């Protein structure tokens, strides 16, 4: 069973996301990560929007609490710490590069599943500053939640920092797309 089989979308998800975002989401394939109560945390989006616009942000963080926590960490320059880790820690840098490849691979799977195929305008471009820097925590945390722990080290580090600072509950848990595909964390 592939991770993409856990991605689903229904009217209740749509309403929850509109409540969090304050607007209709675009290019939605489904929910790629959910909270323990089933609340959508991250949307998987098509690499090309319905109006034809290329859209490189495959994993779109929508949960209001997580979005606010990312914004706070960004405002407090947490990315500088992560960028220093990229320069000083070869293991972290290697994992960050691997996260870039994972992001591209997953986007390719989404493109194949939705019929958009590869989108030349965003070929080789992932999100969040991957593979050489940390730029947008929202994108990196979204990828980390969809992929599960251990895939995106910057996203994982941001989630841990959120817990340490009390921006999200210490026991925060999300069901990744693979877990959703296997039935874990699913309210059905």
Coordinates of N, CA and C in Angstrom, one line a residue:
X1 N 0.9 -1.2 0.0 CA 0.0 0.0 0.0 C 0.9 1.2 0.0
X2 N 0.6 2.2 -0.9 CA 1.5 3.4 -1.0 C 0.9 4.5 -0.1
X3 N 1.7 5.4 0.2 CA 1.3 6.6 1.0 C 0.1 7.3 0.4
X4 N 0.1 7.4 -0.9 CA -1.0 8.2 -1.6 C -2.4 7.6 -1.4
X5 N -2.4 6.3 -1.1 CA -3.7 5.6 -0.9 C -4.4 6.1 0.4
X6 N -3.6 6.7 1.3 CA -4.2 7.2 2.5 C -4.7 8.7 2.4
X7 N -4.5 9.2 1.3 CA -4.9 10.6 1.0 C -6.4 10.7 0.6
X8 N -7.2 11.2 1.4 CA -8.7 11.3 1.0 C -9.2 12.7 1.3
X9 N -10.3 13.1 0.8 CA -10.9 14.4 0.9 C -12.4 14.3 0.8
X10 N -13.1 14.9 1.8 CA -14.5 14.9 1.8 C -15.1 16.2 2.2
X11 N -16.4 16.4 2.3 CA -17.0 17.7 2.6 C -16.6 18.2 4.0
X12 N -16.5 17.3 5.0 CA -16.1 17.6 6.3 C -14.7 18.2 6.3
X13 N -13.8 17.5 5.6 CA -12.4 18.0 5.5 C -12.4 19.4 4.8
X14 N -13.2 19.6 3.8 CA -13.3 20.9 3.1 C -13.7 22.0 4.0
X15 N -14.7 21.7 4.8 CA -15.2 22.7 5.8 C -14.2 23.0 6.8
X16 N -13.5 22.0 7.3 CA -12.5 22.2 8.4 C -11.3 23.1 7.8
X17 N -10.9 22.8 6.6 CA -9.8 23.5 6.0 C -10.2 25.0 5.7
X18 N -11.4 25.2 5.2 CA -11.9 26.5 5.0 C -12.0 27.3 6.3
X19 N -12.3 26.6 7.4 CA -12.4 27.3 8.7 C -10.9 27.7 9.1
X20 N -10.0 26.8 8.9 CA -8.6 27.1 9.2 C -8.0 28.2 8.3
X21 N -8.2 28.1 7.0 CA -7.6 29.0 6.1 C -8.3 30.3 5.9
X22 N -9.6 30.2 6.1 CA -10.5 31.4 5.8 C -10.8 31.6 4.3
X23 N -10.6 30.5 3.6 CA -10.8 30.6 2.1 C -10.9 29.1 1.6
X24 N -11.4 29.0 0.4 CA -11.4 27.7 -0.3 C -10.0 27.3 -0.7
X25 N -9.6 26.1 -0.4 CA -8.3 25.6 -0.9 C -8.3 25.3 -2.4
X26 N -7.1 25.4 -3.0 CA -7.0 25.1 -4.5 C -6.2 23.9 -4.7
X27 N -6.6 23.2 -5.8 CA -5.8 22.0 -6.3 C -5.7 20.9 -5.3
X28 N -6.7 20.7 -4.5 CA -6.6 19.7 -3.4 C -6.7 18.3 -4.0
X29 N -5.8 17.4 -3.6 CA -5.9 16.0 -3.9 C -6.5 15.3 -2.7
X30 N -6.1 15.7 -1.5 CA -6.6 15.1 -0.3 C -5.8 15.6 0.9
X31 N -6.2 15.0 2.1 CA -5.5 15.3 3.3 C -4.3 14.3 3.5
X32 N -3.1 14.8 3.7 CA -1.9 14.0 3.8 C -1.5 13.7 5.2
X33 N -2.0 14.4 6.2 CA -1.7 14.2 7.6 C -2.9 14.7 8.4
X34 N -3.2 14.0 9.4 CA -4.3 14.3 10.3 C -3.9 14.3 11.7
X35 N -4.6 15.1 12.5 CA -4.4 15.0 14.0 C -5.1 13.8 14.5
X36 N -5.0 13.6 15.8 CA -5.5 12.3 16.4 C -7.0 12.3 16.3
X37 N -7.7 13.4 16.2 CA -9.1 13.5 16.1 C -9.6 13.4 14.7
X38 N -8.7 13.3 13.7 CA -9.0 13.3 12.3 C -9.0 14.6 11.6
X39 N -8.7 15.7 12.4 CA -8.6 17.0 11.8 C -7.5 17.1 10.7
X40 N -7.8 17.7 9.6 CA -6.8 17.9 8.5 C -5.7 18.8 9.0
X41 N -4.4 18.4 8.9 CA -3.3 19.2 9.2 C -2.6 19.7 8.0
X42 N -2.5 18.8 7.0 CA -1.7 19.1 5.7 C -2.5 18.6 4.5
X43 N -2.6 19.5 3.5 CA -3.2 19.1 2.3 C -2.2 18.6 1.3
X44 N -2.5 17.6 0.5 CA -1.7 17.3 -0.7 C -2.3 18.0 -1.8
X45 N -1.5 18.7 -2.6 CA -2.1 19.5 -3.7 C -1.4 19.0 -5.0
X46 N -2.2 19.3 -6.0 CA -1.7 18.9 -7.4 C -0.6 19.8 -7.8
X47 N 0.4 19.3 -8.5 CA 1.5 20.1 -9.0 C 1.1 21.2 -10.0
X48 N -0.1 21.1 -10.5 CA -0.7 22.1 -11.4 C -2.1 22.4 -11.0
X49 N -2.4 23.6 -10.7 CA -3.7 24.0 -10.2 C -4.7 23.9 -11.4
X50 N -6.0 23.9 -11.1 CA -7.0 23.8 -12.1 C -7.0 24.9 -13.2
X51 N -6.5 26.1 -12.8 CA -6.3 27.1 -13.8 C -5.1 27.0 -14.6
X52 N -4.3 26.0 -14.4 CA -3.0 25.8 -15.2 C -1.8 26.3 -14.5
X53 N -1.9 27.0 -13.4 CA -0.8 27.5 -12.7 C 0.1 26.4 -12.1
X54 N 1.4 26.4 -12.3 CA 2.3 25.4 -11.6 C 2.2 25.7 -10.1
X55 N 2.2 24.7 -9.3 CA 2.1 24.8 -7.8 C 3.1 23.9 -7.2
X56 N 4.3 24.4 -6.8 CA 5.4 23.5 -6.2 C 5.1 23.1 -4.8
X57 N 4.2 23.7 -4.1 CA 3.9 23.4 -2.7 C 3.0 22.2 -2.6
X58 N 3.5 21.0 -2.7 CA 2.8 19.8 -2.7 C 2.1 19.5 -1.4
X59 N 2.8 19.9 -0.3 CA 2.3 19.6 1.1 C 2.0 21.0 1.7
X60 N 0.7 21.3 1.8 CA 0.3 22.6 2.2 C -0.3 22.5 3.7
X61 N 0.5 23.1 4.6 CA 0.1 23.1 6.0 C -1.1 24.0 6.2
X62 N -2.2 23.5 6.7 CA -3.5 24.2 6.9 C -3.9 24.4 8.3
X63 N -3.5 23.5 9.2 CA -3.9 23.6 10.6 C -3.5 24.9 11.2
X64 N -4.5 25.6 11.8 CA -4.3 27.0 12.3 C -3.2 27.0 13.4
X65 N -3.2 26.0 14.3 CA -2.3 26.0 15.4 C -0.9 25.8 14.9
X66 N -0.7 24.8 14.0 CA 0.6 24.5 13.4 C 1.1 25.7 12.6
X67 N 0.2 26.3 11.8 CA 0.6 27.4 11.0 C 1.1 28.6 11.8
X68 N 0.4 28.9 12.9 CA 0.8 30.0 13.8 C 2.1 29.6 14.5
X69 N 2.3 28.4 14.8 CA 3.6 28.0 15.5 C 4.7 28.1 14.5
X70 N 4.5 27.7 13.2 CA 5.6 27.9 12.2 C 5.9 29.4 12.1
X71 N 4.9 30.2 12.0 CA 5.1 31.7 11.8 C 5.8 32.3 13.0
X72 N 5.5 31.8 14.2 CA 6.3 32.3 15.3 C 7.7 31.9 15.3
X73 N 8.0 30.7 15.0 CA 9.4 30.2 14.9 C 10.1 31.0 13.8
X74 N 9.5 31.2 12.7 CA 10.1 32.0 11.6 C 10.4 33.5 12.1
X75 N 9.4 34.1 12.8 CA 9.6 35.4 13.3 C 10.7 35.5 14.3
X76 N 11.0 34.4 15.0 CA 12.1 34.4 16.0 C 13.3 33.8 15.4
X77 N 13.4 33.7 14.0 CA 14.6 33.3 13.3 C 15.1 31.9 13.6
X78 N 14.2 31.0 13.9 CA 14.6 29.6 14.1 C 15.3 29.0 12.9
X79 N 14.9 29.5 11.7 CA 15.6 29.0 10.5 C 17.1 29.2 10.5
X80 N 17.6 30.3 11.2 CA 19.0 30.5 11.3 C 19.7 29.3 12.0
X81 N 19.1 28.8 13.0 CA 19.7 27.7 13.7 C 19.7 26.5 12.8
X82 N 18.7 26.2 12.0 CA 18.6 25.1 11.1 C 19.6 25.3 10.0
X83 N 19.8 26.5 9.5 CA 20.7 26.7 8.4 C 22.2 26.5 9.0
X84 N 22.4 26.9 10.2 CA 23.7 26.6 10.8 C 24.0 25.1 10.9
X85 N 22.9 24.4 11.2 CA 23.0 22.9 11.3 C 23.4 22.3 9.9
X86 N 22.8 22.9 8.9 CA 23.2 22.5 7.5 C 24.6 22.7 7.2
X87 N 25.2 23.8 7.7 CA 26.6 24.1 7.4 C 27.5 23.3 8.3
X88 N 27.1 23.0 9.5 CA 28.0 22.4 10.5 C 27.9 20.9 10.7
X89 N 26.7 20.4 10.3 CA 26.5 18.9 10.6 C 26.2 18.2 9.3
X90 N 27.2 17.5 8.8 CA 27.2 16.8 7.6 C 26.0 15.8 7.5
X91 N 25.7 15.1 8.6 CA 24.6 14.2 8.6 C 23.3 14.9 8.4
X92 N 23.1 16.0 9.1 CA 21.9 16.8 8.9 C 21.7 17.3 7.4
X93 N 22.9 17.7 6.9 CA 22.8 18.2 5.5 C 22.5 17.0 4.5
X94 N 23.0 15.8 4.8 CA 22.7 14.7 3.9 C 21.2 14.3 4.0
X95 N 20.7 14.4 5.2 CA 19.3 14.1 5.4 C 18.4 15.1 4.7
X96 N 18.8 16.4 4.8 CA 18.1 17.5 4.2 C 18.1 17.3 2.7
X97 N 19.2 16.9 2.1 CA 19.2 16.6 0.7 C 18.3 15.4 0.3
X98 N 18.3 14.4 1.1 CA 17.4 13.3 0.9 C 15.9 13.7 1.0
X99 N 15.6 14.6 1.9 CA 14.3 15.1 2.0 C 13.8 15.8 0.7
X100 N 14.7 16.5 0.1 CA 14.5 17.2 -1.2 C 14.1 16.1 -2.2
X101 N 14.9 15.0 -2.3 CA 14.6 14.0 -3.2 C 13.2 13.3 -2.9
X102 N 12.9 13.1 -1.6 CA 11.7 12.5 -1.3 C 10.5 13.4 -1.7
X103 N 10.7 14.7 -1.5 CA 9.6 15.7 -1.9 C 9.3 15.6 -3.4
X104 N 10.4 15.6 -4.1 CA 10.3 15.5 -5.6 C 9.6 14.2 -6.0
X105 N 10.0 13.1 -5.4 CA 9.4 11.8 -5.7 C 7.9 11.8 -5.4
X106 N 7.6 12.3 -4.3 CA 6.2 12.3 -3.9 C 5.4 13.2 -4.8
X107 N 5.9 14.4 -5.2 CA 5.2 15.2 -6.1 C 5.0 14.5 -7.5
X108 N 6.0 13.8 -7.9 CA 5.9 13.0 -9.1 C 4.7 12.0 -9.0
X109 N 4.6 11.3 -7.9 CA 3.6 10.4 -7.7 C 2.2 11.1 -7.7
X110 N 2.1 12.2 -7.1 CA 0.8 13.0 -7.1 C 0.5 13.4 -8.5
X111 N 1.5 13.9 -9.3 CA 1.2 14.3 -10.7 C 0.7 13.1 -11.5
X112 N 1.3 11.9 -11.3 CA 0.9 10.7 -12.0 C -0.5 10.3 -11.6
X113 N -0.8 10.4 -10.3 CA -2.1 10.0 -9.9 C -3.2 10.9 -10.3
X114 N -2.9 12.2 -10.4 CA -3.9 13.2 -10.8 C -4.1 13.5 -12.3
X115 N -3.1 12.9 -13.0 CA -3.1 13.1 -14.5 C -2.4 14.4 -14.9
X116 N -1.9 15.2 -14.0 CA -1.1 16.4 -14.4 C 0.3 16.0 -14.9
X117 N 0.8 14.9 -14.5 CA 2.1 14.4 -14.9 C 3.1 15.4 -14.3
X118 N 4.3 15.4 -14.9 CA 5.4 16.3 -14.5 C 5.1 17.7 -14.9
X119 N 5.5 18.6 -14.1 CA 5.2 20.0 -14.4 C 6.6 20.7 -14.7
X120 N 7.0 20.9 -15.9 CA 8.3 21.4 -16.2 C 8.7 22.7 -15.5
X121 N 7.7 23.6 -15.3 CA 8.0 24.8 -14.6 C 8.6 24.7 -13.2
X122 N 8.3 23.5 -12.6 CA 8.7 23.3 -11.2 C 9.7 22.1 -11.1
X123 N 10.1 21.6 -12.2 CA 11.0 20.5 -12.2 C 12.3 20.7 -11.4
X124 N 12.5 19.8 -10.5 CA 13.7 20.0 -9.6 C 13.6 20.9 -8.5
X125 N 12.5 21.6 -8.4 CA 12.2 22.6 -7.3 C 11.3 21.9 -6.3
X126 N 11.7 21.8 -5.0 CA 10.8 21.3 -4.0 C 10.2 22.4 -3.3
X127 N 10.5 22.6 -2.0 CA 9.9 23.7 -1.2 C 10.7 23.9 0.1
X128 N 10.4 25.0 0.7 CA 11.0 25.3 2.0 C 12.5 25.6 2.0
X129 N 13.1 25.8 0.8 CA 14.5 26.0 0.7 C 15.3 24.8 0.4
X130 N 14.6 23.6 0.4 CA 15.3 22.4 0.0 C 16.0 22.5 -1.3
X131 N 17.1 22.0 -1.6 CA 17.9 21.1 -0.7 C 19.1 21.9 0.0
X132 N 19.3 23.1 -0.2 CA 20.5 23.8 0.3 C 20.3 24.7 1.4
X133 N 19.1 25.0 1.8 CA 18.8 25.9 2.9 C 17.5 25.7 3.6
X134 N 17.2 26.3 4.7 CA 15.9 26.3 5.3 C 15.3 27.7 5.1
X135 N 14.2 27.7 4.5 CA 13.5 29.0 4.1 C 12.1 29.1 4.7
X136 N 11.3 28.1 4.5 CA 9.9 28.2 4.9 C 9.5 27.0 5.8
X137 N 9.3 27.2 7.1 CA 9.0 26.1 8.0 C 7.7 25.5 7.7
X138 N 6.7 26.3 7.2 CA 5.4 25.8 6.9 C 5.5 24.6 5.9
X139 N 6.3 24.8 4.8 CA 6.5 23.7 3.8 C 7.2 22.5 4.4
X140 N 8.2 22.8 5.2 CA 9.1 21.7 5.7 C 8.3 20.9 6.8
X141 N 7.5 21.6 7.6 CA 6.7 20.9 8.6 C 5.6 20.1 7.9
X142 N 5.0 20.7 6.9 CA 4.0 20.0 6.1 C 4.5 18.7 5.5
X143 N 5.7 18.7 4.9 CA 6.3 17.5 4.3 C 6.6 16.5 5.4
X144 N 7.2 17.0 6.6 CA 7.5 16.1 7.7 C 6.3 15.4 8.2
X145 N 5.2 16.1 8.3 CA 3.9 15.4 8.8 C 3.4 14.4 7.8
X146 N 3.4 14.7 6.5 CA 2.9 13.8 5.5 C 3.8 12.6 5.4
X147 N 5.1 12.8 5.4 CA 6.1 11.7 5.2 C 6.3 10.9 6.4
X148 N 6.1 11.5 7.6 CA 6.4 10.8 8.9 C 7.7 11.1 9.4
X149 N 8.0 10.8 10.7 CA 9.3 11.2 11.3 C 10.5 10.5 10.6
X150 N 11.6 11.3 10.5 CA 12.8 10.8 10.0 C 13.1 11.1 8.5
X151 N 12.1 11.7 7.9 CA 12.3 12.0 6.4 C 12.7 13.4 6.2
X152 N 12.2 14.4 6.9 CA 12.5 15.8 6.7 C 13.1 16.3 8.1
X153 N 14.4 16.3 8.2 CA 15.0 16.7 9.5 C 14.7 18.1 10.0
X154 N 14.6 19.0 9.1 CA 14.3 20.4 9.4 C 12.8 20.5 9.9
X155 N 11.9 19.8 9.2 CA 10.5 19.8 9.7 C 10.4 19.1 11.0
X156 N 11.1 18.0 11.2 CA 11.1 17.3 12.5 C 11.6 18.2 13.6
X157 N 12.7 18.9 13.3 CA 13.3 19.8 14.3 C 12.4 20.9 14.7
X158 N 11.7 21.5 13.7 CA 10.7 22.5 14.0 C 9.6 22.0 14.8
X159 N 9.1 20.8 14.6 CA 8.0 20.3 15.4 C 8.5 20.0 16.8
X160 N 9.7 19.6 17.0 CA 10.2 19.4 18.3 C 10.4 20.7 19.1
X161 N 10.8 21.7 18.3 CA 11.0 23.1 18.9 C 9.6 23.6 19.3
X162 N 8.6 23.4 18.5 CA 7.2 23.8 18.9 C 6.8 23.2 20.2
X163 N 7.1 21.9 20.4 CA 6.7 21.2 21.6 C 7.5 21.8 22.8
X164 N 8.8 22.0 22.6 CA 9.6 22.5 23.7 C 9.1 23.9 24.1
X165 N 8.7 24.7 23.2 CA 8.2 26.1 23.5 C 6.8 26.1 23.9
X166 N 6.1 25.0 23.9 CA 4.7 25.0 24.2 C 3.8 25.5 23.2
X167 N 4.2 25.6 21.9 CA 3.4 26.1 20.8 C 2.4 25.1 20.3
X168 N 2.7 23.8 20.5 CA 1.8 22.7 20.3 C 1.9 21.8 21.5
X169 N 0.9 21.0 21.8 CA 1.0 20.1 23.0 C 2.2 19.2 23.0
X170 N 2.8 19.0 24.1 CA 3.9 18.1 24.2 C 3.6 16.7 23.7
X171 N 2.4 16.2 23.8 CA 2.0 14.9 23.3 C 1.5 14.9 21.9
X172 N 1.7 16.0 21.1 CA 1.2 16.2 19.8 C 1.5 14.9 18.9
X173 N 0.6 14.4 18.2 CA 0.8 13.3 17.4 C 0.0 13.5 16.1
X174 N 0.6 13.1 15.0 CA -0.1 13.2 13.7 C -0.1 11.9 13.0
X175 N -1.1 11.6 12.2 CA -1.1 10.4 11.4 C -0.6 10.8 10.0
X176 N 0.6 10.2 9.6 CA 1.1 10.5 8.3 C 0.3 9.8 7.2
X177 N 0.6 10.2 6.0 CA -0.2 9.6 4.8 C -0.1 8.1 4.8
X178 N 1.1 7.5 5.1 CA 1.3 6.1 5.1 C 0.5 5.4 6.2
X179 N 0.5 6.1 7.4 CA -0.4 5.6 8.5 C -1.8 5.6 8.1
X180 N -2.2 6.7 7.4 CA -3.6 6.8 7.0 C -4.0 5.7 6.0
X181 N -3.0 5.4 5.1 CA -3.2 4.3 4.1 C -3.4 3.0 4.8
X182 N -2.7 2.8 5.9 CA -2.7 1.5 6.6 C -3.9 1.5 7.6
X183 N -4.6 2.6 7.7 CA -5.8 2.7 8.6 C -5.5 3.2 10.0
X184 N -4.3 3.6 10.3 CA -4.0 4.2 11.6 C -4.4 5.6 11.6
X185 N -5.0 6.0 12.7 CA -5.4 7.4 12.9 C -6.6 7.8 12.0
X186 N -7.3 6.9 11.4 CA -8.4 7.1 10.6 C -9.7 7.0 11.4
X187 N -10.6 7.9 11.3 CA -11.8 7.9 12.0 C -12.9 7.0 11.4
X188 N -12.6 6.4 10.2 CA -13.6 5.6 9.6 C -13.9 4.3 10.3

